[in-house]
């Protein structure tokens, strides 16, 4: 139920750590706990099954497929006959709930970057993500799209989802995060409440 920023310079290890959490990399050592219990994540499927979704900086969508087709691509069920009408209905409900307006019949190549990011978020929510990781989510957005994204993330946090934002932009971290963890050279140097810190302190960390 919070927005947690993972802050650090380029090369600090932010994306690597989150790629471990979403099953793209396997940890050499250490332990992952979800809801206080040890979790073994060996693949993206494991992560999805544990309610973890990640929106990468470079989107993983198929341009020639529609929004609805991209959202349902790779699901375990159904295996052979896909009922897109039901999927579109669920998509419309999610889109309305979180303010993620997008046409389920539009092809990805027709969408703006901001709309494609909405599809990625919907894809994670459709799969039941309770922990949403976003890697540098504002890097390619216009100021208005950034505001829209932050509004969506705040709504998700209010409804109980946990959001991790990977960033190196201090202004945005101060605008959106509830807590901030700072990484430097692959190590955690601090975790602070945003309300009790400042841009100066975060920069120093």
Coordinates of C-alpha atoms in Angstrom, one line a residue:
X1 CA 0.0 0.0 0.0
X2 CA 2.9 2.4 -0.6
X3 CA 5.0 3.9 -3.3
X4 CA 8.6 3.0 -2.6
X5 CA 11.3 4.7 -4.7
X6 CA 14.6 2.9 -5.4
X7 CA 17.1 5.7 -5.9
X8 CA 20.6 5.7 -7.2
X9 CA 23.0 6.8 -9.9
X10 CA 23.3 4.9 -13.1
X11 CA 25.1 1.6 -12.4
X12 CA 24.1 1.5 -8.7
X13 CA 22.3 -1.8 -9.2
X14 CA 18.6 -0.7 -9.1
X15 CA 17.5 -2.5 -12.3
X16 CA 19.6 -5.5 -11.5
X17 CA 18.0 -5.9 -8.1
X18 CA 14.5 -5.6 -9.6
X19 CA 15.3 -8.0 -12.4
X20 CA 16.1 -10.5 -9.7
X21 CA 12.8 -9.8 -8.0
X22 CA 10.8 -10.3 -11.3
X23 CA 12.7 -13.5 -12.2
X24 CA 14.8 -12.4 -15.1
X25 CA 18.0 -12.8 -13.2
X26 CA 18.8 -15.3 -10.4
X27 CA 20.3 -14.1 -7.2
X28 CA 23.8 -15.4 -6.3
X29 CA 23.1 -15.0 -2.6
X30 CA 20.6 -13.5 -0.1
X31 CA 16.9 -14.0 0.4
X32 CA 13.7 -12.7 -1.0
X33 CA 10.7 -12.5 1.3
X34 CA 7.1 -11.8 0.2
X35 CA 4.6 -11.1 3.0
X36 CA 7.3 -12.1 5.4
X37 CA 7.8 -15.6 3.9
X38 CA 10.9 -16.7 1.9
X39 CA 10.2 -16.8 -1.8
X40 CA 12.1 -18.7 -4.5
X41 CA 11.9 -16.9 -7.8
X42 CA 13.5 -18.7 -10.7
X43 CA 11.5 -17.3 -13.6
X44 CA 9.2 -14.6 -14.7
X45 CA 6.3 -17.1 -14.3
X46 CA 7.2 -17.6 -10.7
X47 CA 7.2 -13.9 -10.1
X48 CA 3.8 -13.5 -11.8
X49 CA 2.4 -16.3 -9.8
X50 CA 3.6 -14.5 -6.6
X51 CA 1.8 -11.3 -7.7
X52 CA 4.9 -9.4 -9.0
X53 CA 4.7 -7.4 -12.2
X54 CA 7.3 -5.3 -13.8
X55 CA 7.0 -2.5 -16.4
X56 CA 10.5 -2.2 -18.0
X57 CA 12.0 1.0 -19.3
X58 CA 11.8 -0.5 -22.8
X59 CA 8.3 -1.9 -23.2
X60 CA 7.8 -5.6 -24.0
X61 CA 4.8 -5.4 -26.3
X62 CA 4.2 -6.9 -29.8
X63 CA 3.6 -3.9 -32.1
X64 CA 1.4 -5.8 -34.7
X65 CA -1.0 -7.1 -32.0
X66 CA -3.8 -5.3 -30.4
X67 CA -3.9 -4.1 -26.8
X68 CA -6.2 -7.0 -25.8
X69 CA -4.0 -9.5 -27.5
X70 CA -0.9 -8.2 -25.8
X71 CA -2.5 -8.2 -22.4
X72 CA -3.6 -11.8 -22.7
X73 CA -0.5 -13.1 -24.5
X74 CA 1.3 -15.9 -22.5
X75 CA -1.5 -16.6 -20.0
X76 CA -1.8 -20.1 -18.8
X77 CA -5.5 -20.3 -19.6
X78 CA -7.2 -20.6 -22.0
X79 CA -4.6 -22.7 -24.0
X80 CA -6.3 -22.9 -27.4
X81 CA -9.5 -20.8 -27.6
X82 CA -9.2 -17.2 -26.5
X83 CA -12.3 -15.3 -25.6
X84 CA -11.2 -11.7 -26.3
X85 CA -14.7 -10.3 -25.6
X86 CA -14.4 -11.4 -21.9
X87 CA -10.8 -10.0 -21.8
X88 CA -11.9 -6.7 -23.2
X89 CA -14.6 -6.4 -20.5
X90 CA -12.1 -7.1 -17.8
X91 CA -9.7 -4.6 -19.4
X92 CA -12.4 -1.9 -19.5
X93 CA -13.1 -2.5 -15.8
X94 CA -9.4 -2.2 -14.8
X95 CA -8.9 0.9 -17.1
X96 CA -11.9 2.7 -15.6
X97 CA -10.8 1.8 -12.0
X98 CA -7.3 3.2 -12.4
X99 CA -7.8 5.9 -15.1
X100 CA -5.8 4.0 -17.7
X101 CA -7.7 5.0 -20.8
X102 CA -6.7 2.9 -23.9
X103 CA -8.6 1.3 -26.8
X104 CA -8.4 -2.6 -26.4
X105 CA -8.8 -3.0 -30.2
X106 CA -6.0 -0.6 -31.1
X107 CA -2.7 -2.0 -32.4
X108 CA 0.4 -1.2 -30.3
X109 CA 2.1 0.5 -33.2
X110 CA -0.8 3.0 -33.3
X111 CA -0.3 4.1 -29.7
X112 CA 1.7 6.9 -28.1
X113 CA 4.5 6.0 -25.7
X114 CA 2.3 7.0 -22.8
X115 CA -0.5 4.8 -24.0
X116 CA 1.9 1.9 -24.4
X117 CA 3.0 2.3 -20.8
X118 CA -0.7 2.1 -19.8
X119 CA -0.9 -1.2 -21.7
X120 CA 2.1 -2.5 -19.7
X121 CA 0.5 -1.5 -16.4
X122 CA -2.8 -3.1 -17.4
X123 CA -1.0 -6.2 -18.5
X124 CA 0.5 -6.5 -15.0
X125 CA -2.8 -5.8 -13.2
X126 CA -4.7 -8.2 -15.5
X127 CA -2.3 -10.9 -14.2
X128 CA -3.1 -10.0 -10.6
X129 CA 0.0 -8.0 -9.7
X130 CA 0.0 -6.8 -6.1
X131 CA 3.6 -5.6 -6.4
X132 CA 4.3 -3.4 -9.4
X133 CA 7.9 -2.5 -10.3
X134 CA 8.4 0.4 -12.7
X135 CA 11.8 1.0 -14.2
X136 CA 12.5 4.7 -14.9
X137 CA 8.8 5.1 -15.8
X138 CA 8.9 8.8 -16.6
X139 CA 12.0 8.8 -18.9
X140 CA 10.0 9.0 -22.1
X141 CA 6.8 10.7 -21.0
X142 CA 5.5 14.2 -21.5
X143 CA 4.8 16.3 -18.3
X144 CA 1.1 15.7 -18.6
X145 CA 1.7 11.9 -19.0
X146 CA 3.8 12.0 -15.9
X147 CA 1.0 13.6 -14.0
X148 CA -1.5 11.0 -15.3
X149 CA 0.9 8.2 -14.3
X150 CA 1.4 9.5 -10.8
X151 CA -2.4 9.8 -10.4
X152 CA -2.7 6.2 -11.4
X153 CA 0.0 5.0 -9.0
X154 CA -1.5 6.9 -6.1
X155 CA -4.8 5.3 -6.7
X156 CA -3.2 1.8 -6.8
X157 CA -1.4 2.5 -3.5
X158 CA -4.7 3.6 -1.9
X159 CA -6.2 0.3 -3.0
X160 CA -3.4 -1.7 -1.4
X161 CA -1.0 -2.4 -4.2
X162 CA 2.7 -1.9 -3.5
X163 CA 4.6 0.1 -6.1
X164 CA 8.4 0.2 -6.6
X165 CA 9.7 3.0 -8.8
X166 CA 13.3 2.9 -10.0
X167 CA 14.6 6.4 -10.5
X168 CA 17.5 8.8 -10.3
X169 CA 15.3 11.9 -10.5
X170 CA 15.1 13.6 -7.1
X171 CA 12.2 15.9 -7.9
X172 CA 10.0 13.0 -9.0
X173 CA 11.0 10.9 -6.0
X174 CA 10.0 13.7 -3.7
X175 CA 6.7 14.2 -5.5
X176 CA 5.5 10.6 -5.5
X177 CA 7.3 8.3 -3.0
X178 CA 6.2 7.4 0.5
X179 CA 9.6 5.9 1.3
X180 CA 13.0 5.9 -0.5
X181 CA 15.7 3.3 -0.5
X182 CA 19.1 4.6 -1.8
X183 CA 21.5 2.2 -3.5
X184 CA 25.2 3.0 -4.1
X185 CA 27.6 0.7 -5.9
X186 CA 25.3 -2.3 -5.4
X187 CA 24.7 -1.7 -1.7
X188 CA 21.8 -0.3 0.3
X189 CA 23.0 2.8 2.1
X190 CA 19.7 4.1 3.5
X191 CA 15.9 3.7 3.6
X192 CA 14.1 6.9 4.6
X193 CA 10.6 8.3 4.8
X194 CA 10.1 10.9 2.1
X195 CA 8.4 13.3 4.5
X196 CA 11.4 13.3 6.7
X197 CA 14.1 13.8 4.1
X198 CA 15.1 16.4 1.5
X199 CA 16.6 16.5 -1.9
X200 CA 19.9 17.6 -0.4
X201 CA 20.0 14.6 2.0
X202 CA 19.1 12.1 -0.8
X203 CA 21.7 13.6 -3.1
X204 CA 24.3 13.2 -0.4
X205 CA 23.3 9.6 0.3

